[in-house]
Amino acid sequence: MRPTTRCLQLNVERLMSRRQKSTSFIGLGRMGYEMAFNLFSKQHALASDSQFVICDAVPASTTRFRDAFMAQFPGAQLSIASSPEEAALVSQTIITMLPASPHVLSVYNAGILPGLQTLSRSLRTTTFCIDSTTLDVSVAKDVASAVTATGAQMVDAPVSGGVTGAKAGTLSFLVGGETGAFASVQPVLSMMGSRAIHCGPTGAGLAAKICNNMLLGVQQIATAEAMLLGQKLGLDPAVLTSVIGSSTGSCWSVNVNNPVPGALVDKAPPCERDYEGGFATALMLKDMGLAATVAEQAASPSPLGEAAGQIYAKIAAERPDLTGKDFSSVYAYLKDKAETGQVMHGEAWFVRAKDA
Ligand code: NAD
């Protein structure tokens, strides 16, 4: 039987009594939707009396999730929280998957923290907050310190693996926090990913994620350049992909996220769907900004990271149509430059990027 909206409304009193077995998931976007679906499906299979609570700023996101989940698991206990505060009140495990630092600050400062503060000390100390957003390290540390001041525990657990990994449940979680907190959240993470790596204390998971994405941002642009140049030199993109894929230039951007349609014979990267899905250029631009911030704070030179950040900024300024598309669309941007005779060399790219 398909449940009515009424029976899915959050009954705080009823859920409070089952708080220990409840999990709240806040942020059902491209990643969060898939992660929550996996987690709730597996938790439901393990213990059918588990309580699931979802929350998103966009009501259509929660109703879409509810309809799909309840169609597959008609007996599940799924509720929609009207605010992050409500979501924090009723669940011992609270997971957030939000776009960036401002959203995390707002959800925690105006929702989760006030919610936790109204609970008894014993309920607070058994609460775990897991934030999987990719955000600024210092913001994450401030939020974690406010959460731990209430007695609850928190880890930063950004992910690697993209929407495909989120859907398949094969994400890698890069975790920062106390060793005990890491051990406690591992069973939950294992239902959404195939690997959880304890990177160090609070903020260390994010530091690892930001370093990885800085490298990836550079790698994807370099792949686009090589694939474009190869075709200009008369090479077939599938042949070039096969050569690089088995040579020293081999990397994820060539072998999995190749930006040239038809280059990966038996795979379907975002370029085959006009760069739809995947990891948005806007999110990569955000991550290059996070990398630039920490590199400056740590006085660590990153000339290629900075240059790549400027290229993504230039794309956002000149081609807003590509900001929501996969970041491999940098290839489409460069190809367009070649076709319209706007080929620049050397510093001209970056001087103009700064002016853009
Ligand atoms: P998204 O924009 O698709 O989803 C974010 C969700 O958060 C949206 O549903 C939005 O409505 C919700 N939200 C925003 N503010 C809110 C608030 N105040 N209260 C409740 N809900 C709120 O983003 P995404 O692609 O799912 O990415 C999420 C995070 O994961 C980002 O930090 C991103 O950098 C990181 N990430 C994304 C990918 C990817 O491939 N998309 C891969 C790895 C990491």
mmCIF file of C-alpha atoms and ligand atoms in Angstrom:
data_model
loop_
_atom_site.group_PDB
_atom_site.id
_atom_site.type_symbol
_atom_site.label_atom_id
_atom_site.label_comp_id
_atom_site.label_asym_id
_atom_site.label_seq_id
_atom_site.Cartn_x
_atom_site.Cartn_y
_atom_site.Cartn_z
ATOM 1 C CA MET A 1 0.000 0.000 0.000
ATOM 2 C CA ARG A 2 1.339 3.428 -0.912
ATOM 3 C CA PRO A 3 1.569 5.531 2.289
ATOM 4 C CA THR A 4 -0.241 8.839 2.476
ATOM 5 C CA THR A 5 1.631 12.087 3.057
ATOM 6 C CA ARG A 6 -0.043 12.345 6.484
ATOM 7 C CA CYS A 7 1.447 9.116 7.781
ATOM 8 C CA LEU A 8 4.858 10.302 6.656
ATOM 9 C CA GLN A 9 4.738 13.636 8.444
ATOM 10 C CA LEU A 10 7.327 13.860 11.179
ATOM 11 C CA ASN A 11 5.905 12.876 14.541
ATOM 12 C CA VAL A 12 8.646 14.208 16.792
ATOM 13 C CA GLU A 13 7.303 12.564 19.943
ATOM 14 C CA ARG A 14 7.070 9.114 18.372
ATOM 15 C CA LEU A 15 10.479 9.432 16.739
ATOM 16 C CA MET A 16 12.143 10.721 19.918
ATOM 17 C CA SER A 17 11.358 7.395 21.560
ATOM 18 C CA ARG A 18 13.143 5.636 18.694
ATOM 19 C CA ARG A 19 15.965 8.164 18.364
ATOM 20 C CA GLN A 20 18.691 5.557 18.828
ATOM 21 C CA LYS A 21 17.606 3.706 15.684
ATOM 22 C CA SER A 22 16.987 6.819 13.624
ATOM 23 C CA THR A 23 19.189 8.322 10.951
ATOM 24 C CA SER A 24 18.610 11.780 9.480
ATOM 25 C CA PHE A 25 19.970 12.684 6.058
ATOM 26 C CA ILE A 26 20.087 16.386 5.178
ATOM 27 C CA GLY A 27 20.796 17.397 1.549
ATOM 28 C CA LEU A 28 19.272 15.151 -1.121
ATOM 29 C CA GLY A 29 21.068 16.559 -4.157
ATOM 30 C CA ARG A 30 22.923 14.670 -6.854
ATOM 31 C CA MET A 31 25.145 12.869 -4.331
ATOM 32 C CA GLY A 32 22.953 12.864 -1.211
ATOM 33 C CA TYR A 33 19.963 11.289 -2.955
ATOM 34 C CA GLU A 34 21.977 8.240 -4.020
ATOM 35 C CA MET A 35 23.853 7.971 -0.714
ATOM 36 C CA ALA A 36 20.660 8.170 1.361
ATOM 37 C CA PHE A 37 18.934 5.629 -0.883
ATOM 38 C CA ASN A 38 21.732 3.121 -0.399
ATOM 39 C CA LEU A 39 22.048 3.721 3.323
ATOM 40 C CA PHE A 40 18.327 3.541 4.059
ATOM 41 C CA SER A 41 17.836 0.488 1.800
ATOM 42 C CA LYS A 42 20.598 -1.427 3.569
ATOM 43 C CA GLN A 43 19.611 -0.290 7.070
ATOM 44 C CA HIS A 44 16.030 -1.278 6.319
ATOM 45 C CA ALA A 45 17.162 -4.709 5.147
ATOM 46 C CA LEU A 46 19.178 -5.180 8.367
ATOM 47 C CA ALA A 47 16.562 -3.910 10.810
ATOM 48 C CA SER A 48 13.071 -3.242 9.555
ATOM 49 C CA ASP A 49 12.284 -1.101 12.627
ATOM 50 C CA SER A 50 14.886 1.553 11.653
ATOM 51 C CA GLN A 51 13.614 5.116 11.354
ATOM 52 C CA PHE A 52 14.710 7.267 8.437
ATOM 53 C CA VAL A 53 14.388 11.023 8.324
ATOM 54 C CA ILE A 54 15.077 13.167 5.279
ATOM 55 C CA CYS A 55 15.445 16.924 4.979
ATOM 56 C CA ASP A 56 16.200 19.304 2.104
ATOM 57 C CA ALA A 57 15.688 23.011 1.477
ATOM 58 C CA VAL A 58 13.797 22.100 -1.713
ATOM 59 C CA PRO A 59 10.518 20.264 -0.877
ATOM 60 C CA ALA A 60 10.433 18.573 -4.311
ATOM 61 C CA SER A 61 13.712 16.797 -3.440
ATOM 62 C CA THR A 62 12.262 15.153 -0.326
ATOM 63 C CA THR A 63 8.986 14.179 -1.981
ATOM 64 C CA ARG A 64 10.859 12.690 -4.964
ATOM 65 C CA PHE A 65 12.982 10.634 -2.572
ATOM 66 C CA ARG A 66 9.988 9.618 -0.453
ATOM 67 C CA ASP A 67 7.970 8.463 -3.457
ATOM 68 C CA ALA A 68 10.834 6.409 -4.899
ATOM 69 C CA PHE A 69 11.885 4.906 -1.562
ATOM 70 C CA MET A 70 8.394 4.021 -0.330
ATOM 71 C CA ALA A 71 7.548 2.459 -3.706
ATOM 72 C CA GLN A 72 10.507 0.104 -3.253
ATOM 73 C CA PHE A 73 10.185 -0.416 0.532
ATOM 74 C CA PRO A 74 6.476 0.005 1.375
ATOM 75 C CA GLY A 75 6.954 -0.981 5.022
ATOM 76 C CA ALA A 76 9.765 1.467 5.771
ATOM 77 C CA GLN A 77 9.458 4.160 8.419
ATOM 78 C CA LEU A 78 10.380 7.291 6.502
ATOM 79 C CA SER A 79 9.651 10.817 7.668
ATOM 80 C CA ILE A 80 10.272 14.254 6.233
ATOM 81 C CA ALA A 81 11.734 16.771 8.684
ATOM 82 C CA SER A 82 10.640 20.338 8.131
ATOM 83 C CA SER A 83 14.001 21.733 9.302
ATOM 84 C CA PRO A 84 17.543 20.576 10.127
ATOM 85 C CA GLU A 85 16.708 21.288 13.800
ATOM 86 C CA GLU A 86 13.849 18.777 13.691
ATOM 87 C CA ALA A 87 16.113 16.292 11.868
ATOM 88 C CA ALA A 88 18.741 16.636 14.630
ATOM 89 C CA LEU A 89 16.226 16.241 17.441
ATOM 90 C CA VAL A 90 14.926 12.871 16.335
ATOM 91 C CA SER A 91 18.046 10.984 15.196
ATOM 92 C CA GLN A 92 21.192 9.717 16.826
ATOM 93 C CA THR A 93 23.019 9.751 13.466
ATOM 94 C CA ILE A 94 22.861 12.915 11.384
ATOM 95 C CA ILE A 95 24.426 13.050 7.917
ATOM 96 C CA THR A 96 24.817 16.245 5.914
ATOM 97 C CA MET A 97 25.644 16.441 2.180
ATOM 98 C CA LEU A 98 25.383 20.103 1.218
ATOM 99 C CA PRO A 99 26.877 22.229 -1.572
ATOM 100 C CA ALA A 100 29.515 24.276 0.290
ATOM 101 C CA SER A 101 30.661 26.154 3.429
ATOM 102 C CA PRO A 102 27.777 28.702 3.674
ATOM 103 C CA HIS A 103 25.165 25.923 3.569
ATOM 104 C CA VAL A 104 26.978 23.886 6.230
ATOM 105 C CA LEU A 105 27.298 26.953 8.472
ATOM 106 C CA SER A 106 23.624 27.745 8.107
ATOM 107 C CA VAL A 107 22.387 24.146 8.608
ATOM 108 C CA TYR A 108 24.538 23.618 11.719
ATOM 109 C CA ASN A 109 24.339 27.079 13.331
ATOM 110 C CA ALA A 110 20.646 27.654 12.711
ATOM 111 C CA GLY A 111 19.444 24.041 12.853
ATOM 112 C CA ILE A 112 21.486 21.123 14.143
ATOM 113 C CA LEU A 113 23.245 22.936 17.005
ATOM 114 C CA PRO A 114 20.079 24.542 18.434
ATOM 115 C CA GLY A 115 18.403 21.114 18.098
ATOM 116 C CA LEU A 116 21.189 19.352 20.004
ATOM 117 C CA GLN A 117 21.196 22.009 22.720
ATOM 118 C CA THR A 118 17.582 21.209 23.643
ATOM 119 C CA LEU A 119 18.411 17.529 24.246
ATOM 120 C CA SER A 120 19.536 15.948 27.520
ATOM 121 C CA ARG A 121 23.299 15.428 27.942
ATOM 122 C CA SER A 122 22.960 11.648 27.582
ATOM 123 C CA LEU A 123 21.149 12.012 24.241
ATOM 124 C CA ARG A 124 23.743 14.531 23.047
ATOM 125 C CA THR A 125 26.696 12.307 23.892
ATOM 126 C CA THR A 126 25.299 9.414 21.855
ATOM 127 C CA THR A 127 24.795 11.625 18.791
ATOM 128 C CA PHE A 128 27.087 11.434 15.747
ATOM 129 C CA CYS A 129 27.266 14.073 13.043
ATOM 130 C CA ILE A 130 28.836 13.102 9.721
ATOM 131 C CA ASP A 131 29.404 15.903 7.233
ATOM 132 C CA SER A 132 30.259 14.704 3.720
ATOM 133 C CA THR A 133 30.213 18.151 2.101
ATOM 134 C CA THR A 134 33.429 19.373 0.447
ATOM 135 C CA LEU A 135 34.002 22.674 2.269
ATOM 136 C CA ASP A 136 36.617 24.964 3.710
ATOM 137 C CA VAL A 137 38.814 23.218 6.293
ATOM 138 C CA SER A 138 38.672 26.055 8.834
ATOM 139 C CA VAL A 139 34.866 26.281 8.599
ATOM 140 C CA ALA A 140 34.638 22.508 9.134
ATOM 141 C CA LYS A 141 36.893 22.720 12.187
ATOM 142 C CA ASP A 142 34.778 25.531 13.695
ATOM 143 C CA VAL A 143 31.558 23.597 13.137
ATOM 144 C CA ALA A 144 33.053 20.385 14.583
ATOM 145 C CA SER A 145 34.274 22.237 17.637
ATOM 146 C CA ALA A 146 30.775 23.711 18.230
ATOM 147 C CA VAL A 147 29.241 20.225 17.863
ATOM 148 C CA THR A 148 31.716 18.563 20.227
ATOM 149 C CA ALA A 149 31.148 21.364 22.753
ATOM 150 C CA THR A 150 27.554 20.072 23.072
ATOM 151 C CA GLY A 151 28.906 16.586 23.926
ATOM 152 C CA ALA A 152 28.058 15.093 20.517
ATOM 153 C CA GLN A 153 30.724 13.727 18.150
ATOM 154 C CA MET A 154 31.506 14.814 14.617
ATOM 155 C CA VAL A 155 33.628 13.712 11.672
ATOM 156 C CA ASP A 156 34.324 15.356 8.334
ATOM 157 C CA ALA A 157 33.833 12.632 5.727
ATOM 158 C CA PRO A 158 34.020 14.067 2.212
ATOM 159 C CA VAL A 159 33.763 11.548 -0.592
ATOM 160 C CA SER A 160 35.522 10.529 -3.755
ATOM 161 C CA GLY A 161 33.793 8.530 -6.477
ATOM 162 C CA GLY A 162 31.191 10.890 -7.910
ATOM 163 C CA VAL A 163 27.518 10.265 -8.596
ATOM 164 C CA THR A 164 28.309 6.874 -10.154
ATOM 165 C CA GLY A 165 30.105 5.770 -6.984
ATOM 166 C CA ALA A 166 27.304 7.176 -4.819
ATOM 167 C CA LYS A 167 24.709 5.186 -6.770
ATOM 168 C CA ALA A 168 26.784 1.996 -6.739
ATOM 169 C CA GLY A 169 27.628 2.371 -3.024
ATOM 170 C CA THR A 170 31.344 2.329 -3.824
ATOM 171 C CA LEU A 171 32.371 5.775 -2.562
ATOM 172 C CA SER A 172 35.633 6.361 -0.714
ATOM 173 C CA PHE A 173 35.146 8.333 2.501
ATOM 174 C CA LEU A 174 38.095 10.452 3.595
ATOM 175 C CA VAL A 175 37.533 10.877 7.303
ATOM 176 C CA GLY A 176 38.835 13.444 9.765
ATOM 177 C CA GLY A 177 38.105 13.156 13.491
ATOM 178 C CA GLU A 178 38.909 11.295 16.706
ATOM 179 C CA THR A 179 39.864 7.614 16.317
ATOM 180 C CA GLY A 180 36.866 6.579 18.453
ATOM 181 C CA ALA A 181 34.460 8.657 16.361
ATOM 182 C CA PHE A 182 35.886 7.131 13.174
ATOM 183 C CA ALA A 183 35.321 3.622 14.538
ATOM 184 C CA SER A 184 31.752 4.505 15.521
ATOM 185 C CA VAL A 185 30.747 5.895 12.122
ATOM 186 C CA GLN A 186 32.448 3.208 10.029
ATOM 187 C CA PRO A 187 29.410 0.855 9.937
ATOM 188 C CA VAL A 188 27.235 3.681 8.609
ATOM 189 C CA LEU A 189 29.817 4.721 6.007
ATOM 190 C CA SER A 190 30.235 1.122 4.875
ATOM 191 C CA MET A 191 26.620 1.136 3.669
ATOM 192 C CA MET A 192 27.335 4.016 1.288
ATOM 193 C CA GLY A 193 30.907 3.280 0.231
ATOM 194 C CA SER A 194 33.483 0.563 -0.195
ATOM 195 C CA ARG A 195 36.319 2.354 1.617
ATOM 196 C CA ALA A 196 36.688 4.648 4.617
ATOM 197 C CA ILE A 197 40.160 6.032 5.266
ATOM 198 C CA HIS A 198 40.971 7.694 8.576
ATOM 199 C CA CYS A 199 43.132 10.619 7.430
ATOM 200 C CA GLY A 200 43.784 12.153 10.853
ATOM 201 C CA PRO A 201 42.119 14.612 13.256
ATOM 202 C CA THR A 202 39.218 16.950 12.430
ATOM 203 C CA GLY A 203 39.722 18.608 9.028
ATOM 204 C CA ALA A 204 42.162 15.949 7.779
ATOM 205 C CA GLY A 205 39.521 14.255 5.592
ATOM 206 C CA LEU A 206 38.833 17.569 3.885
ATOM 207 C CA ALA A 207 42.526 18.338 3.506
ATOM 208 C CA ALA A 208 42.964 15.009 1.670
ATOM 209 C CA LYS A 209 39.878 15.628 -0.471
ATOM 210 C CA ILE A 210 41.035 19.135 -1.449
ATOM 211 C CA CYS A 211 44.530 17.875 -2.443
ATOM 212 C CA ASN A 212 42.949 15.117 -4.546
ATOM 213 C CA ASN A 213 40.578 17.492 -6.297
ATOM 214 C CA MET A 214 43.302 20.051 -7.009
ATOM 215 C CA LEU A 215 45.208 17.294 -8.798
ATOM 216 C CA LEU A 216 42.055 16.121 -10.596
ATOM 217 C CA GLY A 217 41.217 19.666 -11.733
ATOM 218 C CA VAL A 218 44.654 20.012 -13.312
ATOM 219 C CA GLN A 219 44.529 16.473 -14.765
ATOM 220 C CA GLN A 220 41.198 17.037 -16.536
ATOM 221 C CA ILE A 221 42.415 20.208 -18.266
ATOM 222 C CA ALA A 222 45.692 18.550 -19.304
ATOM 223 C CA THR A 223 43.693 15.603 -20.705
ATOM 224 C CA ALA A 224 41.477 17.979 -22.706
ATOM 225 C CA GLU A 225 44.572 19.735 -24.106
ATOM 226 C CA ALA A 226 46.248 16.459 -25.109
ATOM 227 C CA MET A 227 43.086 15.042 -26.703
ATOM 228 C CA LEU A 228 42.491 18.227 -28.684
ATOM 229 C CA LEU A 229 46.112 18.505 -29.814
ATOM 230 C CA GLY A 230 46.177 14.824 -30.839
ATOM 231 C CA GLN A 231 43.173 15.309 -33.117
ATOM 232 C CA LYS A 232 44.724 18.461 -34.600
ATOM 233 C CA LEU A 233 47.744 16.277 -35.405
ATOM 234 C CA GLY A 234 45.485 13.815 -37.206
ATOM 235 C CA LEU A 235 45.076 11.144 -34.530
ATOM 236 C CA ASP A 236 41.839 9.248 -34.007
ATOM 237 C CA PRO A 237 40.605 10.031 -30.428
ATOM 238 C CA ALA A 238 39.929 6.345 -29.662
ATOM 239 C CA VAL A 239 43.440 5.393 -30.803
ATOM 240 C CA LEU A 240 45.010 8.232 -28.780
ATOM 241 C CA THR A 241 42.984 7.211 -25.704
ATOM 242 C CA SER A 242 44.159 3.642 -26.063
ATOM 243 C CA VAL A 243 47.801 4.807 -26.413
ATOM 244 C CA ILE A 244 47.740 7.195 -23.416
ATOM 245 C CA GLY A 245 45.647 4.771 -21.360
ATOM 246 C CA SER A 246 48.434 2.193 -21.590
ATOM 247 C CA SER A 247 51.319 4.683 -21.350
ATOM 248 C CA THR A 248 52.796 6.975 -18.722
ATOM 249 C CA GLY A 249 50.115 9.656 -19.228
ATOM 250 C CA SER A 250 47.418 7.197 -18.094
ATOM 251 C CA CYS A 251 44.974 8.685 -15.562
ATOM 252 C CA TRP A 252 41.303 8.725 -14.525
ATOM 253 C CA SER A 253 40.525 11.682 -16.785
ATOM 254 C CA VAL A 254 41.732 9.678 -19.808
ATOM 255 C CA ASN A 255 40.499 6.202 -18.861
ATOM 256 C CA VAL A 256 37.163 6.981 -17.194
ATOM 257 C CA ASN A 257 36.187 10.626 -17.676
ATOM 258 C CA ASN A 258 37.547 11.051 -21.197
ATOM 259 C CA PRO A 259 36.093 14.310 -22.566
ATOM 260 C CA VAL A 260 35.906 13.343 -26.266
ATOM 261 C CA PRO A 261 32.702 11.624 -27.474
ATOM 262 C CA GLY A 262 33.504 8.215 -28.942
ATOM 263 C CA ALA A 263 37.015 8.032 -27.472
ATOM 264 C CA LEU A 264 36.170 5.429 -24.815
ATOM 265 C CA VAL A 265 34.751 2.585 -26.804
ATOM 266 C CA ASP A 266 32.966 0.614 -24.060
ATOM 267 C CA LYS A 267 32.237 3.328 -21.481
ATOM 268 C CA ALA A 268 29.702 6.149 -21.286
ATOM 269 C CA PRO A 269 31.354 9.177 -19.671
ATOM 270 C CA PRO A 270 29.415 12.482 -19.351
ATOM 271 C CA CYS A 271 30.700 13.711 -22.773
ATOM 272 C CA GLU A 272 28.415 11.100 -24.353
ATOM 273 C CA ARG A 273 25.430 12.936 -22.782
ATOM 274 C CA ASP A 274 26.495 16.466 -23.738
ATOM 275 C CA TYR A 275 28.429 16.559 -20.420
ATOM 276 C CA GLU A 276 25.255 16.101 -18.322
ATOM 277 C CA GLY A 277 25.561 14.425 -14.885
ATOM 278 C CA GLY A 278 28.976 13.889 -13.314
ATOM 279 C CA PHE A 279 30.811 16.569 -11.331
ATOM 280 C CA ALA A 280 29.737 20.110 -12.146
ATOM 281 C CA THR A 281 32.282 22.672 -13.400
ATOM 282 C CA ALA A 282 30.920 25.039 -10.707
ATOM 283 C CA LEU A 283 31.795 22.493 -7.981
ATOM 284 C CA MET A 284 35.294 22.015 -9.421
ATOM 285 C CA LEU A 285 35.733 25.795 -9.448
ATOM 286 C CA LYS A 286 34.703 25.836 -5.771
ATOM 287 C CA ASP A 287 37.222 23.077 -4.961
ATOM 288 C CA MET A 288 40.044 24.885 -6.799
ATOM 289 C CA GLY A 289 39.194 27.935 -4.662
ATOM 290 C CA LEU A 290 39.373 25.789 -1.495
ATOM 291 C CA ALA A 291 42.769 24.478 -2.655
ATOM 292 C CA ALA A 292 44.033 28.011 -3.336
ATOM 293 C CA THR A 293 42.963 29.107 0.153
ATOM 294 C CA VAL A 294 44.691 26.260 1.995
ATOM 295 C CA ALA A 295 47.795 26.498 -0.238
ATOM 296 C CA GLU A 296 48.112 30.178 0.635
ATOM 297 C CA GLN A 297 47.553 29.512 4.354
ATOM 298 C CA ALA A 298 50.148 26.722 4.314
ATOM 299 C CA ALA A 299 52.572 28.762 2.151
ATOM 300 C CA SER A 300 52.732 25.815 -0.280
ATOM 301 C CA PRO A 301 53.376 26.777 -3.915
ATOM 302 C CA SER A 302 50.782 25.396 -6.382
ATOM 303 C CA PRO A 303 51.294 27.162 -9.723
ATOM 304 C CA LEU A 304 49.408 24.540 -11.765
ATOM 305 C CA GLY A 305 46.541 24.430 -9.257
ATOM 306 C CA GLU A 306 46.227 28.206 -9.480
ATOM 307 C CA ALA A 307 46.389 28.152 -13.268
ATOM 308 C CA ALA A 308 43.710 25.441 -13.454
ATOM 309 C CA GLY A 309 41.512 27.458 -11.058
ATOM 310 C CA GLN A 310 41.794 30.433 -13.387
ATOM 311 C CA ILE A 311 40.766 28.348 -16.393
ATOM 312 C CA TYR A 312 37.621 27.085 -14.597
ATOM 313 C CA ALA A 313 36.861 30.686 -13.534
ATOM 314 C CA LYS A 314 37.235 31.781 -17.135
ATOM 315 C CA ILE A 315 34.821 29.050 -18.286
ATOM 316 C CA ALA A 316 32.267 30.134 -15.663
ATOM 317 C CA ALA A 317 32.548 33.754 -16.797
ATOM 318 C CA GLU A 318 32.478 33.095 -20.557
ATOM 319 C CA ARG A 319 30.327 29.958 -20.787
ATOM 320 C CA PRO A 320 27.692 29.920 -18.011
ATOM 321 C CA ASP A 321 26.007 27.088 -19.944
ATOM 322 C CA LEU A 322 28.924 24.821 -18.921
ATOM 323 C CA THR A 323 28.893 25.577 -15.166
ATOM 324 C CA GLY A 324 26.226 22.940 -14.401
ATOM 325 C CA LYS A 325 27.792 20.406 -16.771
ATOM 326 C CA ASP A 326 30.550 17.940 -15.972
ATOM 327 C CA PHE A 327 33.946 19.616 -15.601
ATOM 328 C CA SER A 328 35.295 17.539 -18.515
ATOM 329 C CA SER A 329 33.372 20.096 -20.642
ATOM 330 C CA VAL A 330 36.603 22.120 -20.417
ATOM 331 C CA TYR A 331 37.338 20.160 -23.599
ATOM 332 C CA ALA A 332 34.268 21.683 -25.319
ATOM 333 C CA TYR A 333 35.453 25.112 -24.180
ATOM 334 C CA LEU A 334 38.963 24.633 -25.621
ATOM 335 C CA LYS A 335 37.620 23.075 -28.822
ATOM 336 C CA ASP A 336 35.352 26.069 -29.310
ATOM 337 C CA LYS A 337 38.354 28.385 -28.868
ATOM 338 C CA ALA A 338 40.229 26.432 -31.540
ATOM 339 C CA GLU A 339 37.285 26.467 -33.939
ATOM 340 C CA THR A 340 36.688 30.218 -33.553
ATOM 341 C CA GLY A 341 40.367 31.096 -33.910
ATOM 342 C CA GLN A 342 40.698 32.359 -30.308
ATOM 343 C CA VAL A 343 43.911 30.475 -29.586
ATOM 344 C CA MET A 344 46.038 32.114 -26.893
ATOM 345 C CA HIS A 345 49.446 31.070 -25.681
ATOM 346 C CA GLY A 346 51.359 31.258 -22.425
ATOM 347 C CA GLU A 347 50.432 33.909 -19.907
ATOM 348 C CA ALA A 348 47.736 35.396 -22.128
ATOM 349 C CA TRP A 349 45.367 32.737 -20.766
ATOM 350 C CA PHE A 350 45.884 33.799 -17.218
ATOM 351 C CA VAL A 351 46.122 37.546 -17.700
ATOM 352 C CA ARG A 352 42.787 37.353 -19.493
ATOM 353 C CA ALA A 353 41.391 34.923 -16.902
ATOM 354 C CA LYS A 354 42.108 37.507 -14.168
ATOM 355 C CA ASP A 355 40.380 40.202 -16.206
ATOM 356 C CA ALA A 356 37.366 37.987 -16.905
HETATM 357 P P1 NAD B 1 23.810 19.386 -5.044
HETATM 358 O O1 NAD B 1 23.816 20.864 -5.195
HETATM 359 O O2 NAD B 1 23.248 18.538 -6.137
HETATM 360 O O3 NAD B 1 23.017 18.985 -3.686
HETATM 361 C C1 NAD B 1 22.989 19.749 -2.524
HETATM 362 C C2 NAD B 1 21.643 19.583 -1.846
HETATM 363 O O4 NAD B 1 21.662 20.321 -0.615
HETATM 364 C C3 NAD B 1 20.477 20.140 -2.676
HETATM 365 O O5 NAD B 1 19.437 19.175 -2.754
HETATM 366 C C4 NAD B 1 20.028 21.363 -1.901
HETATM 367 O O6 NAD B 1 18.634 21.657 -2.031
HETATM 368 C C5 NAD B 1 20.399 20.953 -0.478
HETATM 369 N N1 NAD B 1 20.507 22.106 0.424
HETATM 370 C C6 NAD B 1 21.148 23.282 0.207
HETATM 371 N N2 NAD B 1 21.017 24.093 1.276
HETATM 372 C C7 NAD B 1 20.280 23.412 2.184
HETATM 373 C C8 NAD B 1 19.790 23.730 3.488
HETATM 374 N N3 NAD B 1 20.021 24.906 4.055
HETATM 375 N N4 NAD B 1 19.035 22.794 4.133
HETATM 376 C C9 NAD B 1 18.786 21.581 3.557
HETATM 377 N N5 NAD B 1 19.204 21.250 2.319
HETATM 378 C C10 NAD B 1 19.952 22.146 1.648
HETATM 379 O O7 NAD B 1 25.323 18.979 -4.746
HETATM 380 P P2 NAD B 1 26.018 17.536 -4.926
HETATM 381 O O8 NAD B 1 26.509 17.371 -6.331
HETATM 382 O O9 NAD B 1 25.117 16.493 -4.333
HETATM 383 O O10 NAD B 1 27.334 17.748 -4.028
HETATM 384 C C11 NAD B 1 27.245 17.809 -2.615
HETATM 385 C C12 NAD B 1 28.657 17.937 -2.060
HETATM 386 O O11 NAD B 1 29.436 16.794 -2.451
HETATM 387 C C13 NAD B 1 29.436 19.169 -2.567
HETATM 388 O O12 NAD B 1 30.175 19.699 -1.512
HETATM 389 C C14 NAD B 1 30.332 18.596 -3.660
HETATM 390 O O13 NAD B 1 31.522 19.369 -3.821
HETATM 391 C C15 NAD B 1 30.625 17.207 -3.113
HETATM 392 N N6 NAD B 1 30.915 16.198 -4.145
HETATM 393 C C16 NAD B 1 30.162 16.129 -5.279
HETATM 394 C C17 NAD B 1 30.482 15.169 -6.235
HETATM 395 C C18 NAD B 1 29.665 15.067 -7.526
HETATM 396 O O14 NAD B 1 30.096 14.323 -8.429
HETATM 397 N N7 NAD B 1 28.524 15.736 -7.636
HETATM 398 C C19 NAD B 1 31.529 14.271 -6.034
HETATM 399 C C20 NAD B 1 32.258 14.333 -4.840
HETATM 400 C C21 NAD B 1 31.946 15.316 -3.892
#
